[in-house]
mmCIF file of N, CA and C in Angstrom:
data_model
loop_
_atom_site.group_PDB
_atom_site.id
_atom_site.type_symbol
_atom_site.label_atom_id
_atom_site.label_comp_id
_atom_site.label_asym_id
_atom_site.label_seq_id
_atom_site.Cartn_x
_atom_site.Cartn_y
_atom_site.Cartn_z
ATOM 1 N N UNK A 66 0.819 -1.196 0.000
ATOM 2 C CA UNK A 66 0.000 0.000 0.000
ATOM 3 C C UNK A 66 0.862 1.259 0.000
ATOM 4 N N UNK A 67 2.002 1.207 0.696
ATOM 5 C CA UNK A 67 2.895 2.359 0.698
ATOM 6 C C UNK A 67 3.484 2.583 -0.685
ATOM 7 N N UNK A 68 3.806 1.510 -1.377
ATOM 8 C CA UNK A 68 4.338 1.629 -2.738
ATOM 9 C C UNK A 68 3.271 2.201 -3.666
ATOM 10 N N UNK A 69 2.031 1.761 -3.495
ATOM 11 C CA UNK A 69 0.927 2.293 -4.307
ATOM 12 C C UNK A 69 0.765 3.786 -4.046
ATOM 13 N N UNK A 70 0.831 4.193 -2.779
ATOM 14 C CA UNK A 70 0.715 5.615 -2.439
ATOM 15 C C UNK A 70 1.857 6.416 -3.052
ATOM 16 N N UNK A 71 3.055 5.877 -3.012
ATOM 17 C CA UNK A 71 4.213 6.547 -3.614
ATOM 18 C C UNK A 71 3.990 6.719 -5.116
ATOM 19 N N UNK A 72 3.432 5.693 -5.779
ATOM 20 C CA UNK A 72 3.145 5.782 -7.213
ATOM 21 C C UNK A 72 2.063 6.816 -7.505
ATOM 22 N N UNK A 73 1.062 6.900 -6.643
ATOM 23 C CA UNK A 73 0.011 7.912 -6.815
ATOM 24 C C UNK A 73 0.601 9.311 -6.730
ATOM 25 N N UNK A 74 1.487 9.536 -5.772
ATOM 26 C CA UNK A 74 2.122 10.853 -5.634
ATOM 27 C C UNK A 74 2.984 11.168 -6.852
ATOM 28 N N UNK A 75 3.691 10.178 -7.373
ATOM 29 C CA UNK A 75 4.515 10.382 -8.578
ATOM 30 C C UNK A 75 3.643 10.693 -9.787
ATOM 31 N N UNK A 76 2.522 9.999 -9.915
ATOM 32 C CA UNK A 76 1.590 10.257 -11.007
ATOM 33 C C UNK A 76 1.031 11.672 -10.916
ATOM 34 N N UNK A 77 0.696 12.102 -9.703
ATOM 35 C CA UNK A 77 0.205 13.468 -9.497
ATOM 36 C C UNK A 77 1.256 14.483 -9.929
ATOM 37 N N UNK A 78 2.505 14.252 -9.530
ATOM 38 C CA UNK A 78 3.579 15.173 -9.914
ATOM 39 C C UNK A 78 3.695 15.274 -11.432
ATOM 40 N N UNK A 79 3.671 14.131 -12.102
ATOM 41 C CA UNK A 79 3.809 14.115 -13.559
ATOM 42 C C UNK A 79 2.624 14.795 -14.241
ATOM 43 N N UNK A 80 1.418 14.550 -13.732
ATOM 44 C CA UNK A 80 0.216 15.105 -14.352
ATOM 45 C C UNK A 80 0.064 16.599 -14.095
ATOM 46 N N UNK A 81 0.430 17.042 -12.902
ATOM 47 C CA UNK A 81 0.201 18.437 -12.526
ATOM 48 C C UNK A 81 1.385 19.351 -12.816
ATOM 49 N N UNK A 82 2.570 18.759 -12.918
ATOM 50 C CA UNK A 82 3.767 19.578 -13.080
ATOM 51 C C UNK A 82 4.251 20.171 -11.768
ATOM 52 N N UNK A 83 3.605 19.794 -10.668
ATOM 53 C CA UNK A 83 3.999 20.282 -9.349
ATOM 54 C C UNK A 83 4.876 19.233 -8.662
ATOM 55 N N UNK A 84 5.905 19.704 -7.994
ATOM 56 C CA UNK A 84 6.777 18.803 -7.247
ATOM 57 C C UNK A 84 6.280 18.704 -5.808
ATOM 58 N N UNK A 85 6.248 17.500 -5.296
ATOM 59 C CA UNK A 85 5.839 17.275 -3.912
ATOM 60 C C UNK A 85 7.087 17.282 -3.041
ATOM 61 N N UNK A 86 7.067 18.123 -2.025
ATOM 62 C CA UNK A 86 8.202 18.232 -1.107
ATOM 63 C C UNK A 86 8.011 17.245 0.036
ATOM 64 N N UNK A 87 8.634 16.077 -0.074
ATOM 65 C CA UNK A 87 8.468 15.038 0.939
ATOM 66 C C UNK A 87 9.124 15.403 2.270
ATOM 67 N N UNK A 88 9.976 16.423 2.271
ATOM 68 C CA UNK A 88 10.569 16.863 3.539
ATOM 69 C C UNK A 88 9.526 17.532 4.425
ATOM 70 N N UNK A 89 8.421 17.968 3.843
ATOM 71 C CA UNK A 89 7.345 18.584 4.617
ATOM 72 C C UNK A 89 6.269 17.575 5.012
ATOM 73 N N UNK A 90 6.367 16.353 4.496
ATOM 74 C CA UNK A 90 5.402 15.310 4.813
ATOM 75 C C UNK A 90 5.757 14.638 6.121
ATOM 76 N N UNK A 91 4.749 14.225 6.843
ATOM 77 C CA UNK A 91 4.929 13.465 8.074
ATOM 78 C C UNK A 91 3.850 12.389 8.131
ATOM 79 N N UNK A 92 4.182 11.274 8.763
ATOM 80 C CA UNK A 92 3.165 10.252 8.978
ATOM 81 C C UNK A 92 3.053 9.972 10.472
ATOM 82 N N UNK A 93 1.852 9.656 10.855
ATOM 83 C CA UNK A 93 1.562 9.265 12.230
ATOM 84 C C UNK A 93 0.934 7.879 12.158
ATOM 85 N N UNK A 94 1.442 6.961 12.929
ATOM 86 C CA UNK A 94 0.913 5.598 12.950
ATOM 87 C C UNK A 94 0.304 5.300 14.310
ATOM 88 N N UNK A 95 -0.763 4.542 14.273
ATOM 89 C CA UNK A 95 -1.410 4.071 15.496
ATOM 90 C C UNK A 95 -0.429 3.233 16.311
ATOM 91 N N UNK A 96 -0.652 3.165 17.600
ATOM 92 C CA UNK A 96 0.220 2.333 18.437
ATOM 93 C C UNK A 96 0.031 0.848 18.129
ATOM 94 N N UNK A 97 -0.988 0.514 17.353
ATOM 95 C CA UNK A 97 -1.216 -0.872 16.950
ATOM 96 C C UNK A 97 -0.319 -1.299 15.785
ATOM 97 N N UNK A 98 0.404 -0.358 15.188
ATOM 98 C CA UNK A 98 1.306 -0.652 14.077
ATOM 99 C C UNK A 98 2.691 -0.925 14.657
ATOM 100 N N UNK A 99 3.264 -2.036 14.271
ATOM 101 C CA UNK A 99 4.577 -2.414 14.813
ATOM 102 C C UNK A 99 5.640 -1.404 14.379
ATOM 103 N N UNK A 100 6.668 -1.215 15.207
ATOM 104 C CA UNK A 100 7.756 -0.299 14.836
ATOM 105 C C UNK A 100 8.415 -0.682 13.514
ATOM 106 N N UNK A 101 8.529 -1.983 13.245
ATOM 107 C CA UNK A 101 9.141 -2.424 11.986
ATOM 108 C C UNK A 101 8.295 -1.960 10.794
ATOM 109 N N UNK A 102 6.985 -2.074 10.900
ATOM 110 C CA UNK A 102 6.091 -1.631 9.820
ATOM 111 C C UNK A 102 6.139 -0.120 9.678
ATOM 112 N N UNK A 103 6.181 0.595 10.802
ATOM 113 C CA UNK A 103 6.270 2.053 10.752
ATOM 114 C C UNK A 103 7.527 2.480 10.008
ATOM 115 N N UNK A 104 8.658 1.867 10.336
ATOM 116 C CA UNK A 104 9.923 2.200 9.669
ATOM 117 C C UNK A 104 9.879 1.842 8.191
ATOM 118 N N UNK A 105 9.293 0.703 7.874
ATOM 119 C CA UNK A 105 9.183 0.255 6.492
ATOM 120 C C UNK A 105 8.401 1.254 5.653
ATOM 121 N N UNK A 106 7.238 1.660 6.140
ATOM 122 C CA UNK A 106 6.394 2.613 5.412
ATOM 123 C C UNK A 106 7.091 3.969 5.301
ATOM 124 N N UNK A 107 7.696 4.418 6.383
ATOM 125 C CA UNK A 107 8.398 5.695 6.380
ATOM 126 C C UNK A 107 9.529 5.697 5.356
ATOM 127 N N UNK A 108 10.271 4.606 5.285
ATOM 128 C CA UNK A 108 11.383 4.511 4.334
ATOM 129 C C UNK A 108 10.898 4.450 2.895
ATOM 130 N N UNK A 109 9.829 3.706 2.635
ATOM 131 C CA UNK A 109 9.299 3.622 1.272
ATOM 132 C C UNK A 109 8.830 4.988 0.790
ATOM 133 N N UNK A 110 8.093 5.684 1.637
ATOM 134 C CA UNK A 110 7.561 6.988 1.243
ATOM 135 C C UNK A 110 8.607 8.092 1.320
ATOM 136 N N UNK A 111 9.656 7.879 2.103
ATOM 137 C CA UNK A 111 10.677 8.909 2.260
ATOM 138 C C UNK A 111 10.206 10.066 3.100
ATOM 139 N N UNK A 112 9.415 9.759 4.136
ATOM 140 C CA UNK A 112 8.869 10.798 5.003
ATOM 141 C C UNK A 112 9.245 10.518 6.455
ATOM 142 N N UNK A 113 9.060 11.529 7.281
ATOM 143 C CA UNK A 113 9.400 11.459 8.697
ATOM 144 C C UNK A 113 8.202 10.953 9.502
ATOM 145 N N UNK A 114 8.493 10.149 10.522
ATOM 146 C CA UNK A 114 7.451 9.712 11.446
ATOM 147 C C UNK A 114 7.323 10.738 12.571
ATOM 148 N N UNK A 115 6.097 10.965 13.014
ATOM 149 C CA UNK A 115 5.860 11.905 14.110
ATOM 150 C C UNK A 115 4.975 11.253 15.158
ATOM 151 N N UNK A 116 4.928 11.868 16.320
ATOM 152 C CA UNK A 116 4.109 11.354 17.416
ATOM 153 C C UNK A 116 2.681 11.878 17.373
ATOM 154 N N UNK A 117 2.389 12.768 16.457
ATOM 155 C CA UNK A 117 1.039 13.301 16.355
ATOM 156 C C UNK A 117 0.775 14.473 17.273
ATOM 157 N N UNK A 118 1.831 15.081 17.797
ATOM 158 C CA UNK A 118 1.659 16.193 18.729
ATOM 159 C C UNK A 118 1.989 17.543 18.094
ATOM 160 N N UNK A 119 2.158 17.566 16.778
ATOM 161 C CA UNK A 119 2.513 18.802 16.098
ATOM 162 C C UNK A 119 1.325 19.716 15.875
ATOM 163 N N UNK A 120 1.605 20.826 15.221
ATOM 164 C CA UNK A 120 0.563 21.800 14.912
ATOM 165 C C UNK A 120 0.603 22.103 13.424
ATOM 166 N N UNK A 121 -0.558 22.438 12.885
ATOM 167 C CA UNK A 121 -0.686 22.858 11.495
ATOM 168 C C UNK A 121 -1.543 24.107 11.491
ATOM 169 N N UNK A 122 -1.009 25.191 10.949
ATOM 170 C CA UNK A 122 -1.688 26.490 10.949
ATOM 171 C C UNK A 122 -2.104 26.913 12.349
ATOM 172 N N UNK A 123 -1.272 26.568 13.336
ATOM 173 C CA UNK A 123 -1.514 26.990 14.705
ATOM 174 C C UNK A 123 -2.449 26.105 15.497
ATOM 175 N N UNK A 124 -3.054 25.104 14.868
ATOM 176 C CA UNK A 124 -3.968 24.199 15.557
ATOM 177 C C UNK A 124 -3.339 22.822 15.683
ATOM 178 N N UNK A 125 -3.724 22.067 16.692
ATOM 179 C CA UNK A 125 -3.137 20.729 16.853
ATOM 180 C C UNK A 125 -3.470 19.841 15.662
ATOM 181 N N UNK A 126 -2.469 19.064 15.218
ATOM 182 C CA UNK A 126 -2.696 18.186 14.075
ATOM 183 C C UNK A 126 -3.506 16.955 14.460
ATOM 184 N N UNK A 127 -3.482 16.594 15.716
ATOM 185 C CA UNK A 127 -4.255 15.449 16.192
ATOM 186 C C UNK A 127 -5.226 15.945 17.262
ATOM 187 N N UNK A 128 -6.480 15.566 17.133
ATOM 188 C CA UNK A 128 -7.485 15.948 18.111
ATOM 189 C C UNK A 128 -7.962 14.678 18.799
ATOM 190 N N UNK A 129 -7.838 14.651 20.107
ATOM 191 C CA UNK A 129 -8.242 13.476 20.871
ATOM 192 C C UNK A 129 -9.728 13.466 21.155
ATOM 193 N N UNK A 130 -10.100 12.727 22.160
ATOM 194 C CA UNK A 130 -11.517 12.597 22.508
ATOM 195 C C UNK A 130 -12.087 13.883 23.085
ATOM 196 N N UNK A 131 -11.256 14.656 23.790
ATOM 197 C CA UNK A 131 -11.738 15.876 24.433
ATOM 198 C C UNK A 131 -11.526 17.079 23.517
ATOM 199 N N UNK A 132 -12.465 17.296 22.617
ATOM 200 C CA UNK A 132 -12.358 18.435 21.703
ATOM 201 C C UNK A 132 -12.516 19.760 22.444
ATOM 202 N N UNK A 133 -13.311 19.756 23.512
ATOM 203 C CA UNK A 133 -13.485 20.989 24.289
ATOM 204 C C UNK A 133 -12.156 21.444 24.871
ATOM 205 N N UNK A 134 -11.386 20.505 25.416
ATOM 206 C CA UNK A 134 -10.091 20.859 25.998
ATOM 207 C C UNK A 134 -9.110 21.300 24.915
ATOM 208 N N UNK A 135 -9.155 20.649 23.760
ATOM 209 C CA UNK A 135 -8.231 20.974 22.676
ATOM 210 C C UNK A 135 -8.473 22.373 22.133
ATOM 211 N N UNK A 136 -9.745 22.753 21.989
ATOM 212 C CA UNK A 136 -10.071 24.021 21.354
ATOM 213 C C UNK A 136 -10.552 25.098 22.314
ATOM 214 N N UNK A 137 -10.326 24.927 23.605
ATOM 215 C CA UNK A 137 -10.734 25.976 24.541
ATOM 216 C C UNK A 137 -9.889 27.224 24.295
ATOM 217 N N UNK A 138 -10.449 28.384 24.532
ATOM 218 C CA UNK A 138 -9.709 29.631 24.307
ATOM 219 C C UNK A 138 -8.386 29.637 25.073
ATOM 220 N N UNK A 139 -7.340 30.024 24.388
ATOM 221 C CA UNK A 139 -6.020 30.105 25.010
ATOM 222 C C UNK A 139 -5.198 28.826 24.857
ATOM 223 N N UNK A 140 -5.809 27.742 24.364
ATOM 224 C CA UNK A 140 -5.068 26.495 24.211
ATOM 225 C C UNK A 140 -4.375 26.419 22.873
ATOM 226 N N UNK A 141 -4.593 27.382 21.992
ATOM 227 C CA UNK A 141 -3.971 27.391 20.684
ATOM 228 C C UNK A 141 -3.683 28.833 20.282
ATOM 229 N N UNK A 142 -2.821 28.978 19.297
ATOM 230 C CA UNK A 142 -2.477 30.301 18.798
ATOM 231 C C UNK A 142 -2.633 30.286 17.281
ATOM 232 N N UNK A 143 -3.518 31.101 16.766
ATOM 233 C CA UNK A 143 -3.718 31.179 15.323
ATOM 234 C C UNK A 143 -2.577 31.956 14.689
ATOM 235 N N UNK A 144 -2.225 31.575 13.494
ATOM 236 C CA UNK A 144 -1.143 32.233 12.775
ATOM 237 C C UNK A 144 -1.680 33.447 12.055
#
């Protein structure tokens, strides 16, 4: 599946003329995924693994069960 995804991204690049910057890509894997599989997928795609605690546009990239706590005023900073 990782190889298929890599091929889809390559096809998109060829069709659109846009280059995908894999240095900006990150993957987050469930704790149910073995470390060996996580490394395998990360290496095939050429992307970095993350813990899911990052931010995108000032908001958390991962939202847990408590959305109220995640989005309460003062818990985030908009860009």
